[in-house]
GROMACS .gro file of C-alpha atoms in nm:
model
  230
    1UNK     CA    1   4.075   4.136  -3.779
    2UNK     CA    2   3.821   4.069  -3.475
    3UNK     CA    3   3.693   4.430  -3.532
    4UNK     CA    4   3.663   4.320  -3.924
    5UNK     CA    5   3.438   4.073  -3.866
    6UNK     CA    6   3.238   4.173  -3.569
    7UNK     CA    7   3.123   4.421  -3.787
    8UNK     CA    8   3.040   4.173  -4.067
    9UNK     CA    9   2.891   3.964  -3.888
   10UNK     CA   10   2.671   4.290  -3.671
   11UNK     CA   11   2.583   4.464  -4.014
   12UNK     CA   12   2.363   4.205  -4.080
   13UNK     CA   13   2.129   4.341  -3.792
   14UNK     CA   14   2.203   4.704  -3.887
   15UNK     CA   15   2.045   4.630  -4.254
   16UNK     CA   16   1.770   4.467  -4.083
   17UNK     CA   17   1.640   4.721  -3.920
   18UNK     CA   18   1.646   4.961  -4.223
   19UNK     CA   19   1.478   4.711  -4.405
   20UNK     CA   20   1.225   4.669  -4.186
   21UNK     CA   21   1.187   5.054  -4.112
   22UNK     CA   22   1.092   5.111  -4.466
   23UNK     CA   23   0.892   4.829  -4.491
   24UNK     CA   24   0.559   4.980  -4.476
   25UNK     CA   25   0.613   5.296  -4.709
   26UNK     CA   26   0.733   5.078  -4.964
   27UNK     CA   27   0.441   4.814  -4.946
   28UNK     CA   28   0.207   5.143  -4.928
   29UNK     CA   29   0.356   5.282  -5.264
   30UNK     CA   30   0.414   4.955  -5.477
   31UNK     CA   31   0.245   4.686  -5.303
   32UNK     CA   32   0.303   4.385  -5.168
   33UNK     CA   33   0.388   4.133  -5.452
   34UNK     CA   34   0.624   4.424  -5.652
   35UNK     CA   35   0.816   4.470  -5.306
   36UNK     CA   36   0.887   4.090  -5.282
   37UNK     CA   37   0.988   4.071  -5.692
   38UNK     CA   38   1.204   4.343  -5.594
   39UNK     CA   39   1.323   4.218  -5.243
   40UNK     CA   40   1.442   3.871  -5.446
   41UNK     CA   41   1.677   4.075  -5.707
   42UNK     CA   42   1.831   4.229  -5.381
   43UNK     CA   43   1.881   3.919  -5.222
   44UNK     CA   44   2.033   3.749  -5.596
   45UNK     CA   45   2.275   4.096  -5.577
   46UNK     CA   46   2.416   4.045  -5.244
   47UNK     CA   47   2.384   3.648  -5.281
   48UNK     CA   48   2.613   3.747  -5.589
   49UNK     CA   49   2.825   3.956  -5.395
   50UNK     CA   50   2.912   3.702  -5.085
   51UNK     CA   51   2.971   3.396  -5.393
   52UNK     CA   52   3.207   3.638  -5.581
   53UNK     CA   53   3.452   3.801  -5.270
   54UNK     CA   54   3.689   3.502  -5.251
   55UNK     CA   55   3.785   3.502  -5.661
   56UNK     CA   56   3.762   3.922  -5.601
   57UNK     CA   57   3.948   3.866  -5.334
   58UNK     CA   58   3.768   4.125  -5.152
   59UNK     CA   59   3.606   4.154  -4.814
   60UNK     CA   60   3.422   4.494  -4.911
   61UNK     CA   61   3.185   4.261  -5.091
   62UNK     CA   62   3.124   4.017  -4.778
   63UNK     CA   63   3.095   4.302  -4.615
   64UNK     CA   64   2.799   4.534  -4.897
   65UNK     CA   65   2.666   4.140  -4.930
   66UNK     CA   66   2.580   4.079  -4.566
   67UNK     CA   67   2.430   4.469  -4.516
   68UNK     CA   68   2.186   4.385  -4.818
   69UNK     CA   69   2.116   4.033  -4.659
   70UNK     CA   70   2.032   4.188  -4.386
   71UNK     CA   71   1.809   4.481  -4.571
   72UNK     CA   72   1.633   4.198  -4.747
   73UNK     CA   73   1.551   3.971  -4.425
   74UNK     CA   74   1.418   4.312  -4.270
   75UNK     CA   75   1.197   4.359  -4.521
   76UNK     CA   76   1.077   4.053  -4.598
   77UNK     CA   77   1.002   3.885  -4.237
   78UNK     CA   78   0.684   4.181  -4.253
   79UNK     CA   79   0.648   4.167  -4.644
   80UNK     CA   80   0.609   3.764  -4.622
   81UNK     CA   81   0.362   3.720  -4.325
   82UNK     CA   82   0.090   4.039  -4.500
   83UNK     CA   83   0.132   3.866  -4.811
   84UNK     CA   84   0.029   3.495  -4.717
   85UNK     CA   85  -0.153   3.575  -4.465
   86UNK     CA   86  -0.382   3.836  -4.704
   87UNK     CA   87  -0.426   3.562  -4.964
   88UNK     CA   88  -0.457   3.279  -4.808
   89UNK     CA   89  -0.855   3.220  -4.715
   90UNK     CA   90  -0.958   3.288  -4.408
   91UNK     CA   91  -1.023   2.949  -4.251
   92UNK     CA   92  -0.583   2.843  -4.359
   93UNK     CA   93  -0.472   3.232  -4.266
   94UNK     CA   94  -0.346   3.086  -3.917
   95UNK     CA   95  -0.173   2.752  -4.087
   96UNK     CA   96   0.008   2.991  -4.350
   97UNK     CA   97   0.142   3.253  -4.130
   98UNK     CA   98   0.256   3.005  -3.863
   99UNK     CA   99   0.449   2.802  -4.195
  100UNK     CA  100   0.700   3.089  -4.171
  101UNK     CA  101   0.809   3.055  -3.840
  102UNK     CA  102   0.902   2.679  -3.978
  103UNK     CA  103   1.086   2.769  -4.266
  104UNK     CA  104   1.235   3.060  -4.053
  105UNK     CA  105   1.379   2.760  -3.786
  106UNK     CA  106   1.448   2.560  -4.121
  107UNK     CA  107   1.677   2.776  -4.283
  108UNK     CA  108   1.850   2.842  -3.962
  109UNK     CA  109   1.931   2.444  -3.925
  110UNK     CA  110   2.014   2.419  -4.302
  111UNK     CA  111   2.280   2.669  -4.239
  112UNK     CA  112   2.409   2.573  -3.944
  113UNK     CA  113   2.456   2.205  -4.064
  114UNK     CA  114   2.595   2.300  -4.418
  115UNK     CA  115   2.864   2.532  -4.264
  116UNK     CA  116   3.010   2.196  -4.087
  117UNK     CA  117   3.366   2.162  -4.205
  118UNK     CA  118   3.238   1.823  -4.373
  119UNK     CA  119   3.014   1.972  -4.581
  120UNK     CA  120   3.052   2.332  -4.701
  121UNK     CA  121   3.210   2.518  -4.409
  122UNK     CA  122   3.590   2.457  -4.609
  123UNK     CA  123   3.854   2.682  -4.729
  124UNK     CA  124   3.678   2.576  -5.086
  125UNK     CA  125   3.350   2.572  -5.063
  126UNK     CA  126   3.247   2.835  -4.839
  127UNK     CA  127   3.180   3.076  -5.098
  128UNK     CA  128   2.884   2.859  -5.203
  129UNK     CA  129   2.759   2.849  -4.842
  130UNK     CA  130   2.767   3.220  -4.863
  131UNK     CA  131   2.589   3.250  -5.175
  132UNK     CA  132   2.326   3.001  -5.062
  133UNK     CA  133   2.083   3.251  -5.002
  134UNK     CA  134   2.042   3.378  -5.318
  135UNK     CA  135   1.878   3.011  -5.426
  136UNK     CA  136   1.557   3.071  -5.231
  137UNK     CA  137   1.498   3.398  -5.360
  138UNK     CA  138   1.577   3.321  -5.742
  139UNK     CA  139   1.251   3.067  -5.711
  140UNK     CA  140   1.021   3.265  -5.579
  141UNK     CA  141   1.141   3.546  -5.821
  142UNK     CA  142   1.036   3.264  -6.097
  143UNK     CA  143   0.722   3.169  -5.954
  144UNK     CA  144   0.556   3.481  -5.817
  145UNK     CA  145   0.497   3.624  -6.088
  146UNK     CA  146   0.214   3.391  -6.143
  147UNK     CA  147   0.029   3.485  -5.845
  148UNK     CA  148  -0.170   3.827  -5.802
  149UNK     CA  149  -0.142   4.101  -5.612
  150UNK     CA  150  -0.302   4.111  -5.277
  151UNK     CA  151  -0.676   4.143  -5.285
  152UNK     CA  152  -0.684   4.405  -4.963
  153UNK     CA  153  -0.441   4.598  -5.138
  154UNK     CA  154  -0.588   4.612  -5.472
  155UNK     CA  155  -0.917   4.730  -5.271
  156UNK     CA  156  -0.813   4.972  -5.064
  157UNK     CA  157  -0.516   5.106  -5.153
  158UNK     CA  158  -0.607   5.104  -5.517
  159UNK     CA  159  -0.942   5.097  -5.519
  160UNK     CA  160  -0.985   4.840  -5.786
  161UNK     CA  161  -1.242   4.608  -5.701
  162UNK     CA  162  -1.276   4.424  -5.995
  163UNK     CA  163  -0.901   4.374  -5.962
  164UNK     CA  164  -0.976   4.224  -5.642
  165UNK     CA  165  -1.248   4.025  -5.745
  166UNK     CA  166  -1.033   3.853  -6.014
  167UNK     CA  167  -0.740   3.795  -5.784
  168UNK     CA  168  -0.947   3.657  -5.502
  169UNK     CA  169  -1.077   3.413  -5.797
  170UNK     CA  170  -0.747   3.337  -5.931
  171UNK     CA  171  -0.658   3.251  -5.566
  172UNK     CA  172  -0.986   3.084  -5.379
  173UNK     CA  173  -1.128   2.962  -5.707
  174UNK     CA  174  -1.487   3.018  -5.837
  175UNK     CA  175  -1.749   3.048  -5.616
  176UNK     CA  176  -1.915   3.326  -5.399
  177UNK     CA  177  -1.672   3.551  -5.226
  178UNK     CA  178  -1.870   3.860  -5.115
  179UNK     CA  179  -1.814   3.814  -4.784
  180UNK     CA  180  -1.469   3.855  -4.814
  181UNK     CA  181  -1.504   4.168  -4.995
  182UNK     CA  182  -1.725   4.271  -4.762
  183UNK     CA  183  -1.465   4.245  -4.463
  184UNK     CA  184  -1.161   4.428  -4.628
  185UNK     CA  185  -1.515   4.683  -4.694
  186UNK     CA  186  -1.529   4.728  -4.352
  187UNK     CA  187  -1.164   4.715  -4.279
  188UNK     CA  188  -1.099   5.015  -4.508
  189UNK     CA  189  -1.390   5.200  -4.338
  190UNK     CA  190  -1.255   5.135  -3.988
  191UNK     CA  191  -0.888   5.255  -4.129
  192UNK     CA  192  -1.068   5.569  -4.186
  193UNK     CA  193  -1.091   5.674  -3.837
  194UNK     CA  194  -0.759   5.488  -3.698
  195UNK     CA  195  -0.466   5.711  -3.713
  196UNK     CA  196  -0.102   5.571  -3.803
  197UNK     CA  197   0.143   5.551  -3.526
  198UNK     CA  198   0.524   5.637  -3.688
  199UNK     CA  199   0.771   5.448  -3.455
  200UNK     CA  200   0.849   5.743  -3.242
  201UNK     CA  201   0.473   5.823  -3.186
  202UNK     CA  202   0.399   5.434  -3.077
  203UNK     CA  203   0.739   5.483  -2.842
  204UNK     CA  204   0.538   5.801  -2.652
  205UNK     CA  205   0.212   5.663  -2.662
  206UNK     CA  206   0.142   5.585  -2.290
  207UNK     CA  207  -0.137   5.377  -2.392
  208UNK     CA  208   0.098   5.082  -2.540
  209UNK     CA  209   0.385   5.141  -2.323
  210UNK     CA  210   0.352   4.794  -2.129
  211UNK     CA  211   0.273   4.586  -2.478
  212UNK     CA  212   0.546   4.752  -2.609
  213UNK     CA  213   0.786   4.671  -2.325
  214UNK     CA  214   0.651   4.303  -2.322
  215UNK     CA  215   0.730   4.275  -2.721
  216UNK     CA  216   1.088   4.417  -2.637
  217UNK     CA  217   1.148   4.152  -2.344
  218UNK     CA  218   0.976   3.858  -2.553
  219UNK     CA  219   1.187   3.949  -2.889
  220UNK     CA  220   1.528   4.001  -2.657
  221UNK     CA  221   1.469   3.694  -2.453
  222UNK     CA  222   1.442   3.463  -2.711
  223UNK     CA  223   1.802   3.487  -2.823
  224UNK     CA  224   1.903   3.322  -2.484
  225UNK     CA  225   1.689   3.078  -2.473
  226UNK     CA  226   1.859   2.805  -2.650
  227UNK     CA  227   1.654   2.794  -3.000
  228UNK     CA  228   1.953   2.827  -3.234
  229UNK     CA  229   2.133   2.539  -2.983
  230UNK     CA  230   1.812   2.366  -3.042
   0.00000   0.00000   0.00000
């Protein structure tokens, strides 16, 4: 039964890191906003899944529901910070992609204080704590559908500038926004001459070995350091 849930609880990470590994093809082929839609429905399955297992009586499906939790939070910790931070404007681009890092802490509390055994953490109701998740991700399926895709993508990955034009408009409102356009310009040009790393590559490049390392130590350390206590 340990072994059980260790591995319920670990698969979580394991679905994680696929999700995050195929983070960038899949934001290359369908962009941004589709891989979020998308990302939500996964997140509603497995949300589905964890809410159903006690009636099921199953653990298979706590078990499929935390590996697709854990696919969707991979892919959507990358997916989310591109997104906000590529169409927000550039003067709030710093205030929205530091507003995930909140929510991230947030949700963390939320949980931990729901699962108390005076709230939701009972033989009863934890099957709604479980499904939880799926709440979040049913509103923003809702309510991103009324935002556009992201301008740089629409520019250089599809070319379509008056596409961009009309979602930087829809986004920053009327007004003069060449200068924008002219940055993702000259960020597509510079792309042209800057070769993609795959993971393996950046692991053998001796060039980035000590950032690397220091990301590594930074990402490791901060589970010890007290922030889920806090």
């Amino acid at each position: 039964l340990l072994f059980l849930w260790s591995i319920i609880v670990s698969i979580f990470g394991i679905g994680g890191i696929l999700g995050s590994a195929g983070s960038r093809y899949l934001t290359v082929k369908y962009g941004k906003k589709k891989c979020l839609l998308g990302n939500n429905l996964l997140m509603i399955v497995a949300a589905s899944l964890l809410g159903c297992s006690k009636v099921a009586q199953s653990f298979e499906m706590i078990l499929i529901g935390r590996f697709m939790c854990g696919i969707s939070a991979g892919l959507s910790a990358p997916l989310h910070h591109q997104y906000v931070g590529e169409i927000s404007p550039k003067k709030l681009r710093g205030f929205a992609n530091s507003t995930s890092s909140f929510f991230w802490s947030l949700g963390k509390a939320i949980g931990q204080i729901s699962g108390q055994r005076e709230l939701l953490g009972t033989p009863s109701l934890w099957p709604v704590l479980m499904a939880a998740c799926g709440f979040p991700a049913l509103v923003q399926l809702v309510t991103l559908p009324f935002f556009p895709e992201s301008p740089p993508y629409l520019l250089m990955r599809k070319e379509d500038q008056e596409g961009c034009k009309k979602a930087i408009r829809q986004l920053w409102g009327e007004g003069h926004h060449q200068a924008e356009i002219d940055d993702i310009m000259k960020e597509k040009a510079a792309m042209k001459n800057t070769k993609i790393l795959s993971v393996l590559e950046l692991v053998k490049e001796p060039a980035f070995r000590w950032q690397l390392f220091m990301l590594v130590i930074l990402t490791s350390t901060i589970q010890l350091c007290g922030i889920n206590a806090v």
